[in-house]
Amino acid sequence: MAGGGPAAMDDSDDKGGLRAALGGLTTRGRSFLAAGVAAAVCAYVLGQGDLLRVGLLLAVLPLVCVTVLFRTRYRVAGTRRLSPSRVPAGAEARVHLRMDNVSRLPTGLLMLQDRVPYVLGPRPRFVLDRVEAGGRREVSYRVRSDLRGCYPLGPLQLRLSDPFGMCELTRSFNAYDTLVVIPRTEPLPPVRLAGEATGYGEGRQRSLALAGEDDVIPRGYRHGDDLRRVHWRSTARYGELMVRREEQPQRARCTVLLDTRGTAYQGTGPDSAFEWAVSGAASTLVHMLERGFAVRLLTDDGTAVPGEGESGFAQDSAESAGLMMDALAVVDHSDGGGLSRAYDVLRGGNEGLLIAFLGELDEEQAAVAARMRQRSGGAVAFVLDSAAWVHGESSASDAACEQRLRLLRESGWTAVPVRPGMDLARLWLQASQHGSLSHSAAVGGTTDGTTGFSGGWS
């Protein structure tokens, strides 16, 4: 990601700009000016001509530096590049800054400063020596955050100073960039899902070969259709442009449900239960997309990401993963107190595999979650005991927790309790052992893991 652009260091000579330049006097410049005025007043009172000349020299020197620095006209172009622009929490990103002198005059001493949020580290500062006409200078620094989020970088600031250190003027670029810190993800072990999704494999290829060109079902031409899809035989038959329908192979679906209710989690910070749930949802999304599933991210308030296409499911691995990761980077607690909105979205039809990361459940919300299982091909719930993250032990009775888990299991969920210190990969295998899943090096009978899935975890 790059930003920035040419910034003219030649402010117009108006009274407002001159007053701003006078405000750029350093402590040394102000001291010289005050000493000069004091010496001039004393010389006038005492009648000392030599002291008056000294006072005038002390007072005029910082004013001359302000005037020269204010009248200096530089044109400097700045560019910022992030590598990469999206990083997991705890990982480092490098920011590259490049300054180009696009004027015909060499610059003086330049002090370069970039504004960054405090969570990314200290504010970087660089001192650039004289930059020749048409020359460039490149510097870089690193940023790192343990907290996910979107952090603005910029604006880039240049501070000009005179050789005597009497005055400093700051010029800012107007370009910003954004560093996206996404949740941490961990690789999950592949498990075998029973059955096979239609539309993949040799069976589909054989059916297409047997069908041939004559079995294509055409439709009328629509604005924007590719002319290469025109079916000329049907066009001649019907007397209007007809195009071939493009049948997309059916993919197994997976909905990842993230419970963001504020009442379901206790504690804050990168090691809280809520952050574990967000990280778990991110790891699951990446894993299922890599396995060829059509994936959708759903929150308890009914918001679906990416929310485009048929039923809001995404099939493109790279683009969809980035979109959902950006959403998880900024997800926060919802104001709602229940899972009913998510249930309304899920009860619309066959949602395939449902993987949920749930916080603490009371009796009412456990009943709502139990009804979700009836609308999916299979369901796995990772239920977090967030009180254990704060107090070291569950604040609720073990009997109540077991009752909630038993209700989910009786409804067909594979319910797995989550406590501090547990990693998702181990829980993933535990869930596969409780259901009709088996650990396998190749998923669905393929080596690339992109085909051969069913929509259920039973």
Tab-separated table of C-alpha atoms in Angstrom:
chain	number	residue	atom	x	y	z
A	1	MET	CA	0.000	0.000	0.000
A	2	ALA	CA	1.462	3.322	-0.977
A	3	GLY	CA	0.485	6.847	-0.108
A	4	GLY	CA	1.710	10.379	-0.211
A	5	GLY	CA	2.417	12.851	-2.910
A	6	PRO	CA	4.252	16.058	-3.689
A	7	ALA	CA	4.056	18.661	-0.975
A	8	ALA	CA	5.219	22.193	-1.730
A	9	MET	CA	7.350	23.641	1.005
A	10	ASP	CA	6.784	27.151	-0.308
A	11	ASP	CA	3.977	28.681	1.769
A	12	SER	CA	2.547	31.939	0.541
A	13	ASP	CA	3.995	35.091	2.068
A	14	ASP	CA	1.003	36.242	4.066
A	15	LYS	CA	0.669	37.545	7.596
A	16	GLY	CA	-0.872	34.316	8.865
A	17	GLY	CA	2.028	32.266	7.500
A	18	LEU	CA	4.577	34.663	8.976
A	19	ARG	CA	2.927	34.483	12.387
A	20	ALA	CA	3.054	30.687	12.163
A	21	ALA	CA	6.744	30.911	11.296
A	22	LEU	CA	7.375	33.119	14.337
A	23	GLY	CA	5.604	30.488	16.409
A	24	GLY	CA	8.257	28.023	15.222
A	25	LEU	CA	11.005	29.720	17.228
A	26	THR	CA	12.902	27.224	19.323
A	27	THR	CA	13.900	27.739	22.938
A	28	ARG	CA	17.250	28.999	21.717
A	29	GLY	CA	15.620	31.443	19.316
A	30	ARG	CA	13.258	32.772	21.955
A	31	SER	CA	16.124	33.149	24.410
A	32	PHE	CA	18.169	35.114	21.898
A	33	LEU	CA	15.202	37.354	21.113
A	34	ALA	CA	14.416	37.978	24.795
A	35	ALA	CA	18.080	38.667	25.594
A	36	GLY	CA	18.355	41.093	22.676
A	37	VAL	CA	15.253	43.029	23.735
A	38	ALA	CA	16.439	43.143	27.346
A	39	ALA	CA	19.900	44.333	26.286
A	40	ALA	CA	18.382	47.036	24.059
A	41	VAL	CA	16.165	48.325	26.884
A	42	CYS	CA	19.094	48.397	29.305
A	43	ALA	CA	21.260	50.186	26.709
A	44	TYR	CA	18.576	52.835	26.253
A	45	VAL	CA	18.183	53.372	29.996
A	46	LEU	CA	21.936	53.426	30.693
A	47	GLY	CA	22.900	55.219	27.520
A	48	GLN	CA	25.339	52.520	26.413
A	49	GLY	CA	25.657	52.460	22.621
A	50	ASP	CA	27.808	49.337	22.492
A	51	LEU	CA	25.262	47.382	24.560
A	52	LEU	CA	22.544	48.555	22.177
A	53	ARG	CA	24.412	47.114	19.199
A	54	VAL	CA	24.836	43.793	21.007
A	55	GLY	CA	21.130	43.743	21.880
A	56	LEU	CA	20.124	44.458	18.293
A	57	LEU	CA	22.371	41.649	17.043
A	58	LEU	CA	20.865	39.176	19.509
A	59	ALA	CA	17.305	40.185	18.591
A	60	VAL	CA	17.790	40.335	14.833
A	61	LEU	CA	19.554	36.955	14.452
A	62	PRO	CA	16.502	34.755	15.247
A	63	LEU	CA	14.249	37.038	13.174
A	64	VAL	CA	16.570	36.704	10.189
A	65	CYS	CA	16.581	32.914	10.598
A	66	VAL	CA	12.765	32.893	10.675
A	67	THR	CA	12.583	35.037	7.522
A	68	VAL	CA	15.130	32.963	5.602
A	69	LEU	CA	13.521	29.670	6.601
A	70	PHE	CA	10.050	30.984	5.814
A	71	ARG	CA	11.104	32.223	2.381
A	72	THR	CA	12.915	28.989	1.531
A	73	ARG	CA	10.933	27.156	-1.114
A	74	TYR	CA	11.257	23.375	-1.260
A	75	ARG	CA	9.190	20.901	-3.198
A	76	VAL	CA	9.426	17.453	-1.665
A	77	ALA	CA	7.379	14.376	-2.571
A	78	GLY	CA	6.788	11.711	0.053
A	79	THR	CA	5.696	8.103	-0.411
A	80	ARG	CA	4.776	5.525	2.211
A	81	ARG	CA	4.647	1.783	1.530
A	82	LEU	CA	3.509	-0.921	3.955
A	83	SER	CA	4.972	-4.397	3.726
A	84	PRO	CA	2.594	-6.080	4.293
A	85	SER	CA	-0.520	-3.954	4.791
A	86	ARG	CA	-2.353	-6.765	6.638
A	87	VAL	CA	-0.565	-8.608	9.458
A	88	PRO	CA	-1.663	-10.952	12.250
A	89	ALA	CA	-1.648	-9.647	15.805
A	90	GLY	CA	1.836	-9.875	17.271
A	91	ALA	CA	3.567	-9.829	13.883
A	92	GLU	CA	5.688	-6.982	12.564
A	93	ALA	CA	5.133	-4.864	9.483
A	94	ARG	CA	7.737	-2.618	7.890
A	95	VAL	CA	6.912	0.884	6.743
A	96	HIS	CA	9.084	2.272	3.951
A	97	LEU	CA	9.328	6.043	3.504
A	98	ARG	CA	10.789	7.701	0.444
A	99	MET	CA	11.464	11.421	0.066
A	100	ASP	CA	12.104	12.907	-3.379
A	101	ASN	CA	13.397	16.428	-3.895
A	102	VAL	CA	11.508	17.527	-7.008
A	103	SER	CA	12.752	21.129	-6.923
A	104	ARG	CA	15.837	22.602	-8.580
A	105	LEU	CA	17.382	23.600	-5.275
A	106	PRO	CA	19.063	21.337	-2.726
A	107	THR	CA	17.393	21.073	0.642
A	108	GLY	CA	18.878	21.805	4.003
A	109	LEU	CA	18.695	19.558	7.033
A	110	LEU	CA	15.331	17.750	7.151
A	111	MET	CA	13.799	16.019	10.155
A	112	LEU	CA	11.235	13.437	9.104
A	113	GLN	CA	8.488	12.239	11.446
A	114	ASP	CA	5.582	9.878	10.867
A	115	ARG	CA	2.528	9.831	13.100
A	116	VAL	CA	1.497	6.375	14.318
A	117	PRO	CA	-0.895	5.250	17.082
A	118	TYR	CA	0.798	4.541	20.383
A	119	VAL	CA	-0.191	0.848	20.263
A	120	LEU	CA	2.105	0.391	17.243
A	121	GLY	CA	5.183	1.665	19.047
A	122	PRO	CA	7.083	4.928	19.470
A	123	ARG	CA	6.764	7.686	16.911
A	124	PRO	CA	9.564	7.255	14.335
A	125	ARG	CA	11.874	10.193	13.686
A	126	PHE	CA	14.681	10.488	11.135
A	127	VAL	CA	17.237	13.160	10.303
A	128	LEU	CA	17.964	13.542	6.593
A	129	ASP	CA	21.080	15.316	5.414
A	130	ARG	CA	21.141	17.687	2.496
A	131	VAL	CA	19.151	16.239	-0.422
A	132	GLU	CA	20.463	17.297	-3.810
A	133	ALA	CA	18.159	18.548	-6.550
A	134	GLY	CA	16.314	15.549	-8.005
A	135	GLY	CA	17.716	13.257	-5.304
A	136	ARG	CA	15.920	10.891	-2.970
A	137	ARG	CA	16.295	9.404	0.475
A	138	GLU	CA	14.727	6.194	1.790
A	139	VAL	CA	14.215	5.164	5.399
A	140	SER	CA	12.088	2.493	7.078
A	141	TYR	CA	10.781	1.513	10.480
A	142	ARG	CA	8.820	-1.345	12.022
A	143	VAL	CA	5.424	-1.398	13.690
A	144	ARG	CA	3.847	-4.114	15.784
A	145	SER	CA	0.614	-4.521	17.714
A	146	ASP	CA	-0.728	-7.257	19.954
A	147	LEU	CA	-4.222	-5.827	19.533
A	148	ARG	CA	-6.169	-6.375	16.348
A	149	GLY	CA	-7.714	-3.378	14.608
A	150	CYS	CA	-7.285	-0.846	11.800
A	151	TYR	CA	-4.632	1.736	12.585
A	152	PRO	CA	-4.052	4.917	10.558
A	153	LEU	CA	-0.501	5.883	9.654
A	154	GLY	CA	0.160	9.512	8.898
A	155	PRO	CA	0.301	12.251	8.089
A	156	LEU	CA	3.986	12.361	7.316
A	157	GLN	CA	5.644	15.490	8.675
A	158	LEU	CA	8.824	17.297	7.655
A	159	ARG	CA	10.510	19.627	10.094
A	160	LEU	CA	12.822	22.259	8.655
A	161	SER	CA	15.427	24.012	10.800
A	162	ASP	CA	18.022	26.705	10.218
A	163	PRO	CA	21.761	26.052	10.742
A	164	PHE	CA	21.748	27.971	14.060
A	165	GLY	CA	18.781	26.067	15.510
A	166	MET	CA	16.784	29.243	16.028
A	167	CYS	CA	13.609	28.178	14.246
A	168	GLU	CA	11.814	25.000	13.218
A	169	LEU	CA	8.924	24.801	10.756
A	170	THR	CA	6.735	21.756	10.270
A	171	ARG	CA	5.122	20.820	6.970
A	172	SER	CA	2.646	17.939	6.701
A	173	PHE	CA	1.576	15.727	3.839
A	174	ASN	CA	-2.109	14.955	3.533
A	175	ALA	CA	-1.878	11.228	2.741
A	176	TYR	CA	-2.847	8.502	5.189
A	177	ASP	CA	-2.431	4.736	5.060
A	178	THR	CA	-4.084	2.034	7.110
A	179	LEU	CA	-2.446	-0.962	8.728
A	180	VAL	CA	-4.897	-3.799	9.339
A	181	VAL	CA	-3.989	-6.059	12.253
A	182	ILE	CA	-6.027	-9.232	11.882
A	183	PRO	CA	-6.578	-11.924	14.542
A	184	ARG	CA	-3.994	-14.616	15.029
A	185	THR	CA	-4.678	-17.847	13.204
A	186	GLU	CA	-3.347	-21.331	13.737
A	187	PRO	CA	-3.306	-24.243	11.290
A	188	LEU	CA	-5.956	-26.858	11.936
A	189	PRO	CA	-5.485	-30.574	11.299
A	190	PRO	CA	-7.441	-31.982	8.336
A	191	VAL	CA	-10.324	-34.277	9.191
A	192	ARG	CA	-12.402	-36.434	6.870
A	193	LEU	CA	-16.028	-35.471	6.376
A	194	ALA	CA	-18.408	-38.223	5.387
A	195	GLY	CA	-19.818	-38.108	1.852
A	196	GLU	CA	-18.937	-35.998	-1.139
A	197	ALA	CA	-20.301	-32.742	-2.489
A	198	THR	CA	-21.931	-32.894	-5.887
A	199	GLY	CA	-20.394	-31.025	-8.763
A	200	TYR	CA	-16.819	-32.159	-8.226
A	201	GLY	CA	-14.560	-34.949	-9.228
A	202	GLU	CA	-14.526	-37.396	-12.117
A	203	GLY	CA	-18.257	-38.021	-11.932
A	204	ARG	CA	-19.030	-34.440	-12.853
A	205	GLN	CA	-16.493	-34.476	-15.695
A	206	ARG	CA	-18.027	-37.649	-17.119
A	207	SER	CA	-21.511	-36.192	-16.956
A	208	LEU	CA	-20.396	-33.096	-18.844
A	209	ALA	CA	-18.689	-35.213	-21.464
A	210	LEU	CA	-21.820	-37.308	-21.978
A	211	ALA	CA	-24.077	-34.246	-22.096
A	212	GLY	CA	-22.218	-32.489	-24.891
A	213	GLU	CA	-23.014	-29.207	-26.615
A	214	ASP	CA	-26.562	-30.139	-27.618
A	215	ASP	CA	-27.755	-30.407	-24.010
A	216	VAL	CA	-26.843	-26.805	-23.167
A	217	ILE	CA	-29.893	-24.850	-21.979
A	218	PRO	CA	-29.629	-21.319	-23.451
A	219	ARG	CA	-31.202	-18.123	-22.200
A	220	GLY	CA	-31.751	-14.670	-23.644
A	221	TYR	CA	-28.840	-12.292	-23.979
A	222	ARG	CA	-28.482	-9.736	-21.205
A	223	HIS	CA	-26.461	-6.552	-21.187
A	224	GLY	CA	-22.945	-7.337	-20.008
A	225	ASP	CA	-22.884	-10.992	-21.069
A	226	ASP	CA	-19.689	-12.192	-22.702
A	227	LEU	CA	-20.183	-12.528	-26.457
A	228	ARG	CA	-18.071	-15.661	-26.395
A	229	ARG	CA	-20.974	-17.379	-24.607
A	230	VAL	CA	-23.394	-16.740	-27.483
A	231	HIS	CA	-25.058	-20.000	-28.575
A	232	TRP	CA	-25.388	-19.480	-32.322
A	233	ARG	CA	-27.560	-22.514	-32.997
A	234	SER	CA	-30.206	-21.315	-30.551
A	235	THR	CA	-29.802	-17.765	-31.805
A	236	ALA	CA	-30.667	-18.892	-35.323
A	237	ARG	CA	-33.600	-20.920	-34.025
A	238	TYR	CA	-35.205	-18.194	-31.892
A	239	GLY	CA	-34.175	-15.179	-33.975
A	240	GLU	CA	-32.524	-13.369	-31.035
A	241	LEU	CA	-29.216	-13.579	-29.254
A	242	MET	CA	-29.076	-16.538	-26.888
A	243	VAL	CA	-26.220	-17.336	-24.515
A	244	ARG	CA	-25.180	-20.502	-22.757
A	245	ARG	CA	-25.991	-20.775	-19.075
A	246	GLU	CA	-22.959	-21.179	-16.847
A	247	GLU	CA	-23.732	-23.753	-14.224
A	248	GLN	CA	-21.533	-23.374	-11.209
A	249	PRO	CA	-20.560	-26.531	-9.358
A	250	GLN	CA	-22.248	-26.922	-6.042
A	251	ARG	CA	-19.912	-26.528	-3.118
A	252	ALA	CA	-20.308	-27.653	0.429
A	253	ARG	CA	-21.289	-24.766	2.661
A	254	CYS	CA	-19.979	-23.745	6.029
A	255	THR	CA	-21.244	-20.987	8.311
A	256	VAL	CA	-18.941	-19.781	11.075
A	257	LEU	CA	-21.001	-18.219	13.863
A	258	LEU	CA	-19.208	-15.828	16.224
A	259	ASP	CA	-20.960	-14.883	19.432
A	260	THR	CA	-20.051	-11.247	20.201
A	261	ARG	CA	-22.523	-10.539	23.001
A	262	GLY	CA	-20.982	-8.351	25.663
A	263	THR	CA	-22.813	-10.260	28.393
A	264	ALA	CA	-21.292	-13.548	27.240
A	265	TYR	CA	-17.680	-12.620	27.936
A	266	GLN	CA	-15.704	-11.314	30.854
A	267	GLY	CA	-12.361	-9.568	30.776
A	268	THR	CA	-10.529	-7.635	28.086
A	269	GLY	CA	-7.142	-7.657	26.398
A	270	PRO	CA	-5.326	-9.921	23.958
A	271	ASP	CA	-5.571	-12.929	26.303
A	272	SER	CA	-9.301	-12.623	27.024
A	273	ALA	CA	-11.929	-15.189	26.145
A	274	PHE	CA	-13.446	-12.947	23.477
A	275	GLU	CA	-10.118	-12.632	21.670
A	276	TRP	CA	-9.753	-16.414	21.779
A	277	ALA	CA	-13.155	-16.758	20.140
A	278	VAL	CA	-12.285	-14.222	17.430
A	279	SER	CA	-8.980	-15.970	16.750
A	280	GLY	CA	-10.752	-19.326	16.627
A	281	ALA	CA	-13.295	-18.034	14.127
A	282	ALA	CA	-10.502	-16.621	11.947
A	283	SER	CA	-8.594	-19.917	11.994
A	284	THR	CA	-11.732	-21.834	11.063
A	285	LEU	CA	-12.575	-19.489	8.187
A	286	VAL	CA	-9.123	-19.835	6.656
A	287	HIS	CA	-9.125	-23.599	7.132
A	288	MET	CA	-12.533	-24.155	5.540
A	289	LEU	CA	-11.804	-21.862	2.593
A	290	GLU	CA	-8.584	-23.752	1.922
A	291	ARG	CA	-10.577	-26.986	1.966
A	292	GLY	CA	-12.873	-25.739	-0.805
A	293	PHE	CA	-15.945	-24.819	1.220
A	294	ALA	CA	-18.220	-21.899	0.421
A	295	VAL	CA	-17.912	-19.993	3.698
A	296	ARG	CA	-19.890	-17.290	5.448
A	297	LEU	CA	-19.113	-15.424	8.666
A	298	LEU	CA	-22.148	-14.724	10.831
A	299	THR	CA	-22.383	-12.821	14.115
A	300	ASP	CA	-25.034	-12.996	16.783
A	301	ASP	CA	-26.680	-9.771	15.567
A	302	GLY	CA	-27.415	-11.352	12.177
A	303	THR	CA	-24.629	-9.621	10.236
A	304	ALA	CA	-23.139	-11.835	7.536
A	305	VAL	CA	-19.741	-11.301	5.890
A	306	PRO	CA	-19.166	-11.055	2.976
A	307	GLY	CA	-22.930	-10.989	2.497
A	308	GLU	CA	-22.810	-11.107	-1.295
A	309	GLY	CA	-23.777	-13.762	-3.776
A	310	GLU	CA	-26.225	-16.563	-3.223
A	311	SER	CA	-27.114	-16.755	0.483
A	312	GLY	CA	-24.038	-14.673	1.255
A	313	PHE	CA	-21.534	-17.510	0.903
A	314	ALA	CA	-18.074	-16.786	-0.506
A	315	GLN	CA	-16.062	-19.198	-2.603
A	316	ASP	CA	-12.976	-17.238	-3.651
A	317	SER	CA	-10.307	-18.126	-1.120
A	318	ALA	CA	-7.967	-15.125	-1.214
A	319	GLU	CA	-10.444	-12.291	-1.685
A	320	SER	CA	-13.083	-13.659	0.654
A	321	ALA	CA	-10.589	-14.521	3.360
A	322	GLY	CA	-9.225	-10.979	3.243
A	323	LEU	CA	-12.711	-9.479	3.469
A	324	MET	CA	-13.703	-11.603	6.435
A	325	MET	CA	-10.366	-11.054	8.147
A	326	ASP	CA	-10.840	-7.295	7.814
A	327	ALA	CA	-14.239	-7.661	9.471
A	328	LEU	CA	-12.761	-9.721	12.310
A	329	ALA	CA	-10.010	-7.142	12.777
A	330	VAL	CA	-12.556	-4.574	13.971
A	331	VAL	CA	-15.328	-6.751	15.409
A	332	ASP	CA	-16.392	-5.732	18.903
A	333	HIS	CA	-19.017	-6.668	21.449
A	334	SER	CA	-22.583	-6.289	20.248
A	335	ASP	CA	-25.294	-4.475	22.171
A	336	GLY	CA	-27.764	-7.291	21.680
A	337	GLY	CA	-28.369	-9.788	24.398
A	338	GLY	CA	-29.417	-12.847	22.447
A	339	LEU	CA	-28.812	-15.185	19.520
A	340	SER	CA	-32.288	-14.836	18.016
A	341	ARG	CA	-31.177	-12.705	15.052
A	342	ALA	CA	-28.561	-15.242	14.061
A	343	TYR	CA	-31.184	-17.962	14.365
A	344	ASP	CA	-33.482	-16.019	12.015
A	345	VAL	CA	-30.723	-15.987	9.393
A	346	LEU	CA	-29.909	-19.668	9.797
A	347	ARG	CA	-33.459	-20.955	9.630
A	348	GLY	CA	-33.852	-19.785	6.041
A	349	GLY	CA	-32.630	-23.022	4.497
A	350	ASN	CA	-29.883	-25.606	4.321
A	351	GLU	CA	-26.804	-23.902	5.682
A	352	GLY	CA	-24.485	-26.900	5.512
A	353	LEU	CA	-21.889	-27.199	8.239
A	354	LEU	CA	-22.283	-24.825	11.197
A	355	ILE	CA	-19.304	-24.081	13.433
A	356	ALA	CA	-20.044	-21.760	16.347
A	357	PHE	CA	-17.866	-20.012	18.906
A	358	LEU	CA	-20.153	-19.223	21.806
A	359	GLY	CA	-19.645	-17.365	25.049
A	360	GLU	CA	-21.450	-18.081	28.285
A	361	LEU	CA	-24.993	-19.334	27.714
A	362	ASP	CA	-27.938	-19.009	30.012
A	363	GLU	CA	-30.895	-21.349	29.762
A	364	GLU	CA	-32.738	-19.184	27.211
A	365	GLN	CA	-29.780	-18.690	24.873
A	366	ALA	CA	-28.821	-22.353	25.102
A	367	ALA	CA	-32.338	-23.215	23.886
A	368	VAL	CA	-31.986	-20.801	20.937
A	369	ALA	CA	-28.613	-22.305	20.034
A	370	ALA	CA	-30.106	-25.789	20.254
A	371	ARG	CA	-32.755	-24.899	17.658
A	372	MET	CA	-30.060	-23.755	15.209
A	373	ARG	CA	-28.912	-27.355	14.810
A	374	GLN	CA	-32.180	-28.307	13.174
A	375	ARG	CA	-31.416	-26.054	10.204
A	376	SER	CA	-27.870	-27.193	9.425
A	377	GLY	CA	-26.270	-30.303	8.028
A	378	GLY	CA	-23.979	-30.571	11.029
A	379	ALA	CA	-22.997	-28.392	13.951
A	380	VAL	CA	-19.969	-27.988	16.194
A	381	ALA	CA	-19.998	-25.550	19.116
A	382	PHE	CA	-16.948	-24.369	21.025
A	383	VAL	CA	-18.454	-23.044	24.266
A	384	LEU	CA	-16.157	-20.734	26.228
A	385	ASP	CA	-16.224	-20.437	29.973
A	386	SER	CA	-15.082	-16.814	30.045
A	387	ALA	CA	-15.182	-16.609	33.833
A	388	ALA	CA	-12.264	-19.025	33.936
A	389	TRP	CA	-10.173	-16.521	31.950
A	390	VAL	CA	-10.724	-13.888	34.645
A	391	HIS	CA	-11.004	-15.778	37.933
A	392	GLY	CA	-9.100	-18.928	37.095
A	393	GLU	CA	-12.200	-20.995	37.724
A	394	SER	CA	-15.799	-20.973	36.563
A	395	SER	CA	-18.107	-18.643	38.438
A	396	ALA	CA	-21.120	-20.741	37.528
A	397	SER	CA	-21.776	-24.165	38.945
A	398	ASP	CA	-20.402	-27.122	37.077
A	399	ALA	CA	-23.867	-28.616	37.034
A	400	ALA	CA	-25.290	-25.591	35.172
A	401	CYS	CA	-22.478	-25.685	32.590
A	402	GLU	CA	-22.958	-29.384	32.015
A	403	GLN	CA	-26.676	-28.847	31.628
A	404	ARG	CA	-26.113	-26.301	28.841
A	405	LEU	CA	-23.683	-28.617	27.065
A	406	ARG	CA	-26.053	-31.554	27.462
A	407	LEU	CA	-28.873	-29.544	25.900
A	408	LEU	CA	-26.733	-28.750	22.875
A	409	ARG	CA	-25.581	-32.337	22.497
A	410	GLU	CA	-29.105	-33.682	22.752
A	411	SER	CA	-30.074	-31.328	19.917
A	412	GLY	CA	-27.359	-32.780	17.691
A	413	TRP	CA	-24.492	-30.377	18.380
A	414	THR	CA	-20.955	-31.545	18.946
A	415	ALA	CA	-20.395	-29.299	21.973
A	416	VAL	CA	-16.824	-28.827	23.199
A	417	PRO	CA	-16.097	-26.804	26.368
A	418	VAL	CA	-13.170	-24.360	26.133
A	419	ARG	CA	-11.037	-23.258	29.071
A	420	PRO	CA	-7.889	-21.103	29.261
A	421	GLY	CA	-4.741	-22.685	27.880
A	422	MET	CA	-6.498	-24.872	25.346
A	423	ASP	CA	-5.450	-24.563	21.719
A	424	LEU	CA	-7.947	-24.798	18.901
A	425	ALA	CA	-6.074	-27.523	16.997
A	426	ARG	CA	-6.424	-29.953	19.904
A	427	LEU	CA	-10.091	-29.067	20.375
A	428	TRP	CA	-10.613	-29.501	16.632
A	429	LEU	CA	-9.397	-33.100	16.851
A	430	GLN	CA	-11.472	-33.623	19.982
A	431	ALA	CA	-14.582	-32.503	18.105
A	432	SER	CA	-13.748	-34.888	15.251
A	433	GLN	CA	-13.484	-37.798	17.679
A	434	HIS	CA	-16.889	-37.023	19.178
A	435	GLY	CA	-18.510	-36.913	15.722
A	436	SER	CA	-18.262	-39.093	12.617
A	437	LEU	CA	-14.927	-37.572	11.651
A	438	SER	CA	-11.542	-39.143	11.288
A	439	HIS	CA	-8.127	-37.562	11.111
A	440	SER	CA	-6.705	-37.841	7.606
A	441	ALA	CA	-3.724	-36.514	5.738
A	442	ALA	CA	-5.844	-36.054	2.617
A	443	VAL	CA	-9.310	-34.625	2.914
A	444	GLY	CA	-12.165	-36.046	0.916
A	445	GLY	CA	-9.885	-38.356	-1.053
A	446	THR	CA	-7.858	-35.573	-2.733
A	447	THR	CA	-4.344	-34.340	-2.136
A	448	ASP	CA	-5.012	-30.638	-2.526
A	449	GLY	CA	-7.947	-30.526	-0.145
A	450	THR	CA	-10.189	-28.598	-2.518
A	451	THR	CA	-12.867	-31.145	-3.340
A	452	GLY	CA	-14.822	-33.984	-1.868
A	453	PHE	CA	-16.663	-32.516	1.106
A	454	SER	CA	-20.120	-32.909	2.422
A	455	GLY	CA	-21.939	-30.210	4.272
A	456	GLY	CA	-22.227	-31.946	7.585
A	457	TRP	CA	-20.323	-32.727	10.739
A	458	SER	CA	-22.439	-35.329	12.369
